[in-house]
Short mmCIF file of C-alpha atoms and ligand atoms in Angstrom, two decimals:
data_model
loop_
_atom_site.label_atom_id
_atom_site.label_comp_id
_atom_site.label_asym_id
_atom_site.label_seq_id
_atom_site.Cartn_x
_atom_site.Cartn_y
_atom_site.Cartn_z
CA UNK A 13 38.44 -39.02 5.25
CA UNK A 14 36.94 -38.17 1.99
CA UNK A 15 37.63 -34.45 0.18
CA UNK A 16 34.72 -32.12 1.15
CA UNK A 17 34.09 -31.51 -2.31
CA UNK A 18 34.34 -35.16 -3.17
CA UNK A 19 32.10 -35.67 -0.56
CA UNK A 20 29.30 -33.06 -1.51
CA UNK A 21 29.40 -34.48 -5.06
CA UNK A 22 28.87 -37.92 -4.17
CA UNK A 23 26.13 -36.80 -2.15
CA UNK A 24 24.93 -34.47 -5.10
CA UNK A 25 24.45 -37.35 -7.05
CA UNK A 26 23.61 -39.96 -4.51
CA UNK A 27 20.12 -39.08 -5.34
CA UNK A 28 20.10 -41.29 -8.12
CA UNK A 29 20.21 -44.37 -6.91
CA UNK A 30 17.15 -43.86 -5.04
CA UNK A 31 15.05 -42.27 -7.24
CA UNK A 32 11.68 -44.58 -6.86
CA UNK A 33 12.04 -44.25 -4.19
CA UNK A 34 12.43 -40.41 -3.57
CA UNK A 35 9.53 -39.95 -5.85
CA UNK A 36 7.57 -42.39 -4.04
CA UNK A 37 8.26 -41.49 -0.18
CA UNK A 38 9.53 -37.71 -0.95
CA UNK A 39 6.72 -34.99 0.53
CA UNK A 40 5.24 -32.22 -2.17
CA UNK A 41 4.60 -28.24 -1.72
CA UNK A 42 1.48 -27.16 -0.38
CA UNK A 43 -1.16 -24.96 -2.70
CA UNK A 44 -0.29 -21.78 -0.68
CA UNK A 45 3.55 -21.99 -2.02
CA UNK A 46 1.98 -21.42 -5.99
CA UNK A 47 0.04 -18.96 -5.03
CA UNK A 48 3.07 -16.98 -3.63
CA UNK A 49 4.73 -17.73 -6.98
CA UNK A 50 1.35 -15.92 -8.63
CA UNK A 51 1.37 -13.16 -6.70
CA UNK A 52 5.21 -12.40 -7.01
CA UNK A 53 4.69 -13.28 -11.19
CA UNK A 54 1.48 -10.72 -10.79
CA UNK A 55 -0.02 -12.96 -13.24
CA UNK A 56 -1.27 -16.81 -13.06
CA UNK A 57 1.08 -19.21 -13.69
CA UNK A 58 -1.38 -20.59 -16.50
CA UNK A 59 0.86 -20.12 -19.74
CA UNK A 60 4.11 -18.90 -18.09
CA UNK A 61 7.48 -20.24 -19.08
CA UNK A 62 9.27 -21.57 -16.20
CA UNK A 63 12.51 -23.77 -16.06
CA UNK A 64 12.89 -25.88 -12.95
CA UNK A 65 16.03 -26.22 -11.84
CA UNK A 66 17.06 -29.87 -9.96
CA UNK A 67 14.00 -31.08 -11.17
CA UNK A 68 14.63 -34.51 -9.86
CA UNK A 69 11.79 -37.21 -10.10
CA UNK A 70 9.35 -34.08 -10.84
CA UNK A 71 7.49 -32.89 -7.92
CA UNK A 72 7.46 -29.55 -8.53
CA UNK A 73 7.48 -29.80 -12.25
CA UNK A 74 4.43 -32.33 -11.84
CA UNK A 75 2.51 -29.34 -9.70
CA UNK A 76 3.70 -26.73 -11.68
CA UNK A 77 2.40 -28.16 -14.99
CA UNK A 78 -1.06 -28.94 -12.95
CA UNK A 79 -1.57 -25.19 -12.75
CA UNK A 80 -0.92 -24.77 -16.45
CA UNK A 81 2.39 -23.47 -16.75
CA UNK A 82 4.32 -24.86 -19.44
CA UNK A 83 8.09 -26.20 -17.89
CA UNK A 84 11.26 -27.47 -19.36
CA UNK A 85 12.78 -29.27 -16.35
CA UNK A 86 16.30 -29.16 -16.28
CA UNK A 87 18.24 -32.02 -14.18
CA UNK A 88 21.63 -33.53 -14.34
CA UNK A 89 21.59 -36.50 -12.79
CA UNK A 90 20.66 -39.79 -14.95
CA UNK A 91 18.72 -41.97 -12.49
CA UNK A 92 16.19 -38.71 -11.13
CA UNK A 93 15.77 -37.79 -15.09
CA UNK A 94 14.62 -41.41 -16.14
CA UNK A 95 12.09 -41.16 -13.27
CA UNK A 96 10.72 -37.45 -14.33
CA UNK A 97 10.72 -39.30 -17.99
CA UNK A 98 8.89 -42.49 -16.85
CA UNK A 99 6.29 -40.30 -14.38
CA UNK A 100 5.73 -36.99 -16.74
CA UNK A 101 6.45 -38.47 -20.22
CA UNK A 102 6.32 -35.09 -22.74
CA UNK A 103 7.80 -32.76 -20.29
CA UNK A 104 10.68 -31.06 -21.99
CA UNK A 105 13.49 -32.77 -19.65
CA UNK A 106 17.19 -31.12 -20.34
CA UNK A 107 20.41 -32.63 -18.69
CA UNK A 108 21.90 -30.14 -16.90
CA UNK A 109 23.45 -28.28 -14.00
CA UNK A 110 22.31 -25.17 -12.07
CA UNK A 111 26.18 -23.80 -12.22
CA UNK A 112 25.72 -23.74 -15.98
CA UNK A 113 22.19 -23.59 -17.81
CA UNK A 114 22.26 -25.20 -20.90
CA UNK A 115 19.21 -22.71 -21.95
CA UNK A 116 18.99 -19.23 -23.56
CA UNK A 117 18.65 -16.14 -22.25
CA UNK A 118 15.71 -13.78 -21.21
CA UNK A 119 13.70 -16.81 -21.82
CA UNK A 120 11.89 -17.88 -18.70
CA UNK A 121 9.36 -15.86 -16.52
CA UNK A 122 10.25 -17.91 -13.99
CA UNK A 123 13.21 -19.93 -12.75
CA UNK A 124 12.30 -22.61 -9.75
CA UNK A 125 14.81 -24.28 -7.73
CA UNK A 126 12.67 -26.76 -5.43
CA UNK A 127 15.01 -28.52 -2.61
CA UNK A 128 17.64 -28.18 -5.09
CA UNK A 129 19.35 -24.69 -4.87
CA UNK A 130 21.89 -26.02 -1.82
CA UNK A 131 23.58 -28.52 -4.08
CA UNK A 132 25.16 -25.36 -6.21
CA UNK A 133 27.64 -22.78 -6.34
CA UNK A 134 25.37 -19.86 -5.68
CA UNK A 135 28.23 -17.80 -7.20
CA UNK A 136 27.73 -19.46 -10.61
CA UNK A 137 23.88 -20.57 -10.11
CA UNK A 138 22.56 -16.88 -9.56
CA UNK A 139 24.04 -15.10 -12.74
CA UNK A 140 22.82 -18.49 -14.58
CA UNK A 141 18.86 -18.14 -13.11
CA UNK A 142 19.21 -14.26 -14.00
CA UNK A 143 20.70 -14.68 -17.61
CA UNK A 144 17.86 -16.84 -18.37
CA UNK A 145 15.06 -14.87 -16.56
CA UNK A 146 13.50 -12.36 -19.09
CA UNK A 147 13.40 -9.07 -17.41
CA UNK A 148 11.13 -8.80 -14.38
CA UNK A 149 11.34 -12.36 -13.80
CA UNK A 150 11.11 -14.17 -10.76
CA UNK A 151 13.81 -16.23 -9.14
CA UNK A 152 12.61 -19.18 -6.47
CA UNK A 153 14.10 -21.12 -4.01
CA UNK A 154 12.21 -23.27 -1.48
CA UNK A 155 13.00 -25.99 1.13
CA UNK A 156 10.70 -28.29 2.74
CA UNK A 157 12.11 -28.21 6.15
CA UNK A 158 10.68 -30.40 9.29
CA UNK A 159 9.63 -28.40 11.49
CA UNK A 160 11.55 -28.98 15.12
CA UNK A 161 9.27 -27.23 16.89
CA UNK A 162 7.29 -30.47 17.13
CA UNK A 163 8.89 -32.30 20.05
CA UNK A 164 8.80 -35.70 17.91
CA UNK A 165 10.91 -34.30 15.19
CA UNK A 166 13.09 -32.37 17.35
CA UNK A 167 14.03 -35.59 18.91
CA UNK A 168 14.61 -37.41 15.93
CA UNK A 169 17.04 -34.97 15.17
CA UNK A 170 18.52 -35.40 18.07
CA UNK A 171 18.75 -39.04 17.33
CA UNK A 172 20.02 -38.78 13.89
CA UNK A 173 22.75 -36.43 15.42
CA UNK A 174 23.76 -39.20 17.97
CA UNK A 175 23.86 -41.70 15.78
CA UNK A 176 25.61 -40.31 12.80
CA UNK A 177 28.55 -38.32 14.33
CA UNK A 178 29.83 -35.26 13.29
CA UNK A 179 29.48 -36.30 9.89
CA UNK A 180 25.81 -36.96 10.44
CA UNK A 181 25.41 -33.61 12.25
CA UNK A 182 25.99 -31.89 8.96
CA UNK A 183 23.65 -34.08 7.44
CA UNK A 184 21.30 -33.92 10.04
CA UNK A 185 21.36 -29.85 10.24
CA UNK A 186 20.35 -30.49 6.14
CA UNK A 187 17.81 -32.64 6.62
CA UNK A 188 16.46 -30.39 9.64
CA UNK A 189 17.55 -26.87 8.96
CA UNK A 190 17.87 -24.43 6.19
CA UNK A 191 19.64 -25.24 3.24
CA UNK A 192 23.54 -24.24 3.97
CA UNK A 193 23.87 -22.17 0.76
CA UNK A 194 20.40 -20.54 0.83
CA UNK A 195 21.00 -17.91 3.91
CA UNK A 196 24.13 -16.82 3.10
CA UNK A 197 24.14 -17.06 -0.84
CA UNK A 198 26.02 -14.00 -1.64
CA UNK A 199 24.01 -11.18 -2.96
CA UNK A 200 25.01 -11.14 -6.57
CA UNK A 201 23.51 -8.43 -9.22
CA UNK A 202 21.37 -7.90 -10.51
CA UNK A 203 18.68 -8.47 -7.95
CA UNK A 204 15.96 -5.57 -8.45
CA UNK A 205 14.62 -5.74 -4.76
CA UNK A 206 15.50 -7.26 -1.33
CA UNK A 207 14.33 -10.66 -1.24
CA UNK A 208 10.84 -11.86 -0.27
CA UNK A 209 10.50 -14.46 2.04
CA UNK A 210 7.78 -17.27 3.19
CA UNK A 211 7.40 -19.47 5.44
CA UNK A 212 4.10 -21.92 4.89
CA UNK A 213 3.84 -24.44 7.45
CA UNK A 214 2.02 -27.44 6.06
CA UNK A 215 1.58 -31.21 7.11
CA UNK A 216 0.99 -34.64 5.91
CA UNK A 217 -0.19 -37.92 7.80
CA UNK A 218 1.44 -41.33 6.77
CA UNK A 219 2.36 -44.36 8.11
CA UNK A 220 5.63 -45.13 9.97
CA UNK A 221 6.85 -47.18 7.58
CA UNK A 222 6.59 -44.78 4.95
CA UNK A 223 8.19 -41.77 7.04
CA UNK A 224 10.97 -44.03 7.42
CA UNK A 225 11.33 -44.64 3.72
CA UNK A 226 11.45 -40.99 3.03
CA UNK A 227 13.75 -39.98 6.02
CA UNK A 228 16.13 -43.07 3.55
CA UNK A 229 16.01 -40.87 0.75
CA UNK A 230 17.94 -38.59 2.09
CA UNK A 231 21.59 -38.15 1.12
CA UNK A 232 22.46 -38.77 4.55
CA UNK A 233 21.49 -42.28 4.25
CA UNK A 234 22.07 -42.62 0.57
CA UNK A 235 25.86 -42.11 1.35
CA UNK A 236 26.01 -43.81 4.84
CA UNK A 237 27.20 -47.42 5.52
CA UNK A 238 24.06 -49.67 4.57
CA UNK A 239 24.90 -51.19 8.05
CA UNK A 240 24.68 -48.17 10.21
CA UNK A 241 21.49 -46.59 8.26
CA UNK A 242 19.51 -50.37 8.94
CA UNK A 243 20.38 -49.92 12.60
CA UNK A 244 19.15 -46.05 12.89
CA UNK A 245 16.03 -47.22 10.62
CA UNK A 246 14.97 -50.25 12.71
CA UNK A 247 15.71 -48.29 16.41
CA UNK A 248 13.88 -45.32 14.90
CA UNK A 249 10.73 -47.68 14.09
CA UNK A 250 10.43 -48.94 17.63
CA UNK A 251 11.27 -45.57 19.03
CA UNK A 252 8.06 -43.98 16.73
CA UNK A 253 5.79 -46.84 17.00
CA UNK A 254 6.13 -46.95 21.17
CA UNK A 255 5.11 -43.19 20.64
CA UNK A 256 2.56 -43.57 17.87
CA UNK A 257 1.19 -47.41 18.77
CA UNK A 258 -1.59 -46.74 15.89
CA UNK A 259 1.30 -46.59 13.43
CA UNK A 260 0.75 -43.32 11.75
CA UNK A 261 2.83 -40.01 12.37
CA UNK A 262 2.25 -36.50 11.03
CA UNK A 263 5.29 -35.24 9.29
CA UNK A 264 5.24 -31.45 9.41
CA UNK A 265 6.86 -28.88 7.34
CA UNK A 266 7.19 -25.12 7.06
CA UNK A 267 8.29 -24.27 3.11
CA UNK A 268 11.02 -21.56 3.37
CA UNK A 269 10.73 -19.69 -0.02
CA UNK A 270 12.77 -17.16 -0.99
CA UNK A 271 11.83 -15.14 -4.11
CA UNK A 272 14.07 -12.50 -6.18
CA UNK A 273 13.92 -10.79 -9.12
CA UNK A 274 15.37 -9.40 -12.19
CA UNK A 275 15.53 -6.03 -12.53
CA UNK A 276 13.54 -4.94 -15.80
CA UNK A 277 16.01 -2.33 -16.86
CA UNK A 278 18.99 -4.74 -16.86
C1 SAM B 330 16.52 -32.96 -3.09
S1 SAM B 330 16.41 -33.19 -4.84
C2 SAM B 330 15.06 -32.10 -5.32
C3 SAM B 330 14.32 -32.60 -6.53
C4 SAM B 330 13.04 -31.87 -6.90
N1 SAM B 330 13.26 -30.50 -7.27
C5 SAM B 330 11.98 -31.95 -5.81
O1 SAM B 330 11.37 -30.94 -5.50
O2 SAM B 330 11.78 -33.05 -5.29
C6 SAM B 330 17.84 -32.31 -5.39
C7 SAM B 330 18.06 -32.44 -6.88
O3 SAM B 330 19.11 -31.52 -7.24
C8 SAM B 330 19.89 -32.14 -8.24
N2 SAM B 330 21.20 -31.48 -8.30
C9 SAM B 330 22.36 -31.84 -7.72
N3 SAM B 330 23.34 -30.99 -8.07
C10 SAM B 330 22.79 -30.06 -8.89
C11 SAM B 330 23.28 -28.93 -9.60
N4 SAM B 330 24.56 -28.55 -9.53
N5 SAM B 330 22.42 -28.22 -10.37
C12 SAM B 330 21.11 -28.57 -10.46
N6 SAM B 330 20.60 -29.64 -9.80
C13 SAM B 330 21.41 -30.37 -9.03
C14 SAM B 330 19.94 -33.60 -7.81
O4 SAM B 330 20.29 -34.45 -8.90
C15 SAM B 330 18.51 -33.82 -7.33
O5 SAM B 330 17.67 -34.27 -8.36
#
């Protein structure tokens, strides 16, 4: 049995050998989840500095930039940075790791963590986002979690649960549930005010096929025996298209966000 660390780093990084893939498949963040960022900035996000954190292939960076804010993504793994490079060529990309910024301080108005916060030490990764936060700035953390009150997906889960063991019940809860950092991060000064929370439920309509190709990009599967991910993949098919026969489901989502803040007088 592999070392729980071991194990969360090869998942960490798993992402990278999927990362077509993930930007391909992989679902985005609804308008209403920038205009929360906005209203917690109190100004547009038109000219502010923000570093994303875990940028990955570049969703959020992509949407970010589309409202005009000017981002230096910040990513460590190879394979999810030469995607961000290919797709968004000219966006400041930095190797790096959430536990350690590789960027100044009191230089960003805002620090974004999108899907990505869960894969840190929130003991080292909160002091980092708050060195490099200028006073006043805004911390964020969101997840894109399916929604299980949707019968469908709560019986997926059930399915991937079944199929993937105990191991796969961790896995599954991830995919499913709130990030397992996220709730219980420690609450490490200087944060100015309790947090502020969201939840914006959202959906998206796509084919079987290609909610199958995302549910693969998970780590879950990226780590799994190829053998037993084919078999949950093809029963999964069969099990959605006898309940969707005209071949298209609709994936839903509520964004958890969680916003903080520096304290101005830090
Ligand atoms: C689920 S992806 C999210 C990517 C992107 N932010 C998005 O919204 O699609 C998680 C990302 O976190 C990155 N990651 C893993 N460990 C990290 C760490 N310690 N610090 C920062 N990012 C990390 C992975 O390489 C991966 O690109």
């Amino acid at each position: 049995m592999p070392h729980p660390l071991a194990d969360r780093t090869r998942r960490a990084t798993s992402f990278n050998t999927a990362s077509a893939r993930y930007a391909k498949y992989r679902p985005s963040y609804p308008p209403t989840l920038y205009a929360a960022l906005e209203e917690a900035l109190g100004r547009p996000l038109a000219g502010a500095r923000v570093a994303d954190i875990g940028a990955g292939t570049g969703i959020a960076t992509a949407q970010l930039r589309e409202h005009g804010a000017h981002v230096l993504a910040v990513e460590p793994g190879e394979g999810m940075a030469a995607e961000l490079r290919r797709t968004l060529p000219g966006t400041p990309l930095v190797r790096g790791d959430g536990n350690a910024l590789p960027l100044a301080d009191a230089t960003a108005d805002l620090v974004t963590f999108a899907q990505s916060f869960h894969w840190t030490d929130p003991h080292r990764a909160l002091p980092e986002a708050y060195r490099v936060l200028r006073p006043g700035g805004v911390l964020a953390r969101w997840w894109n979690i399916s929604d299980s009150s949707h019968t469908w997906i709560a019986d997926q889960s059930d399915r991937l649960l079944a199929h993937f063991g105990p191991e796969g019940a961790a896995h599954g809860a991830h995919i499913q549930g709130r990030a397992d950092n996220a709730a219980d991060a420690p609450a490490i000064e200087p944060v100015a005010d309790a947090p502020l929370t969201h939840r914006i439920a959202w959906s998206r309509q796509l084919t079987v096929d290609d909610h199958l190709a995302n549910l693969a990009s998970h780590s879950l599967f990226l780590v799994a025996d190829a053998a037993q991910a084919e078999d949950f993949l093809t029963r999964e098919r069969a099990a959605l298209l006898s309940l969707f026969p005209d071949g298209h489901v609709d994936e839903r989502y509520v964004v958890d966000l969680v916003l903080t803040f520096r304290p101005t007088s830090a």
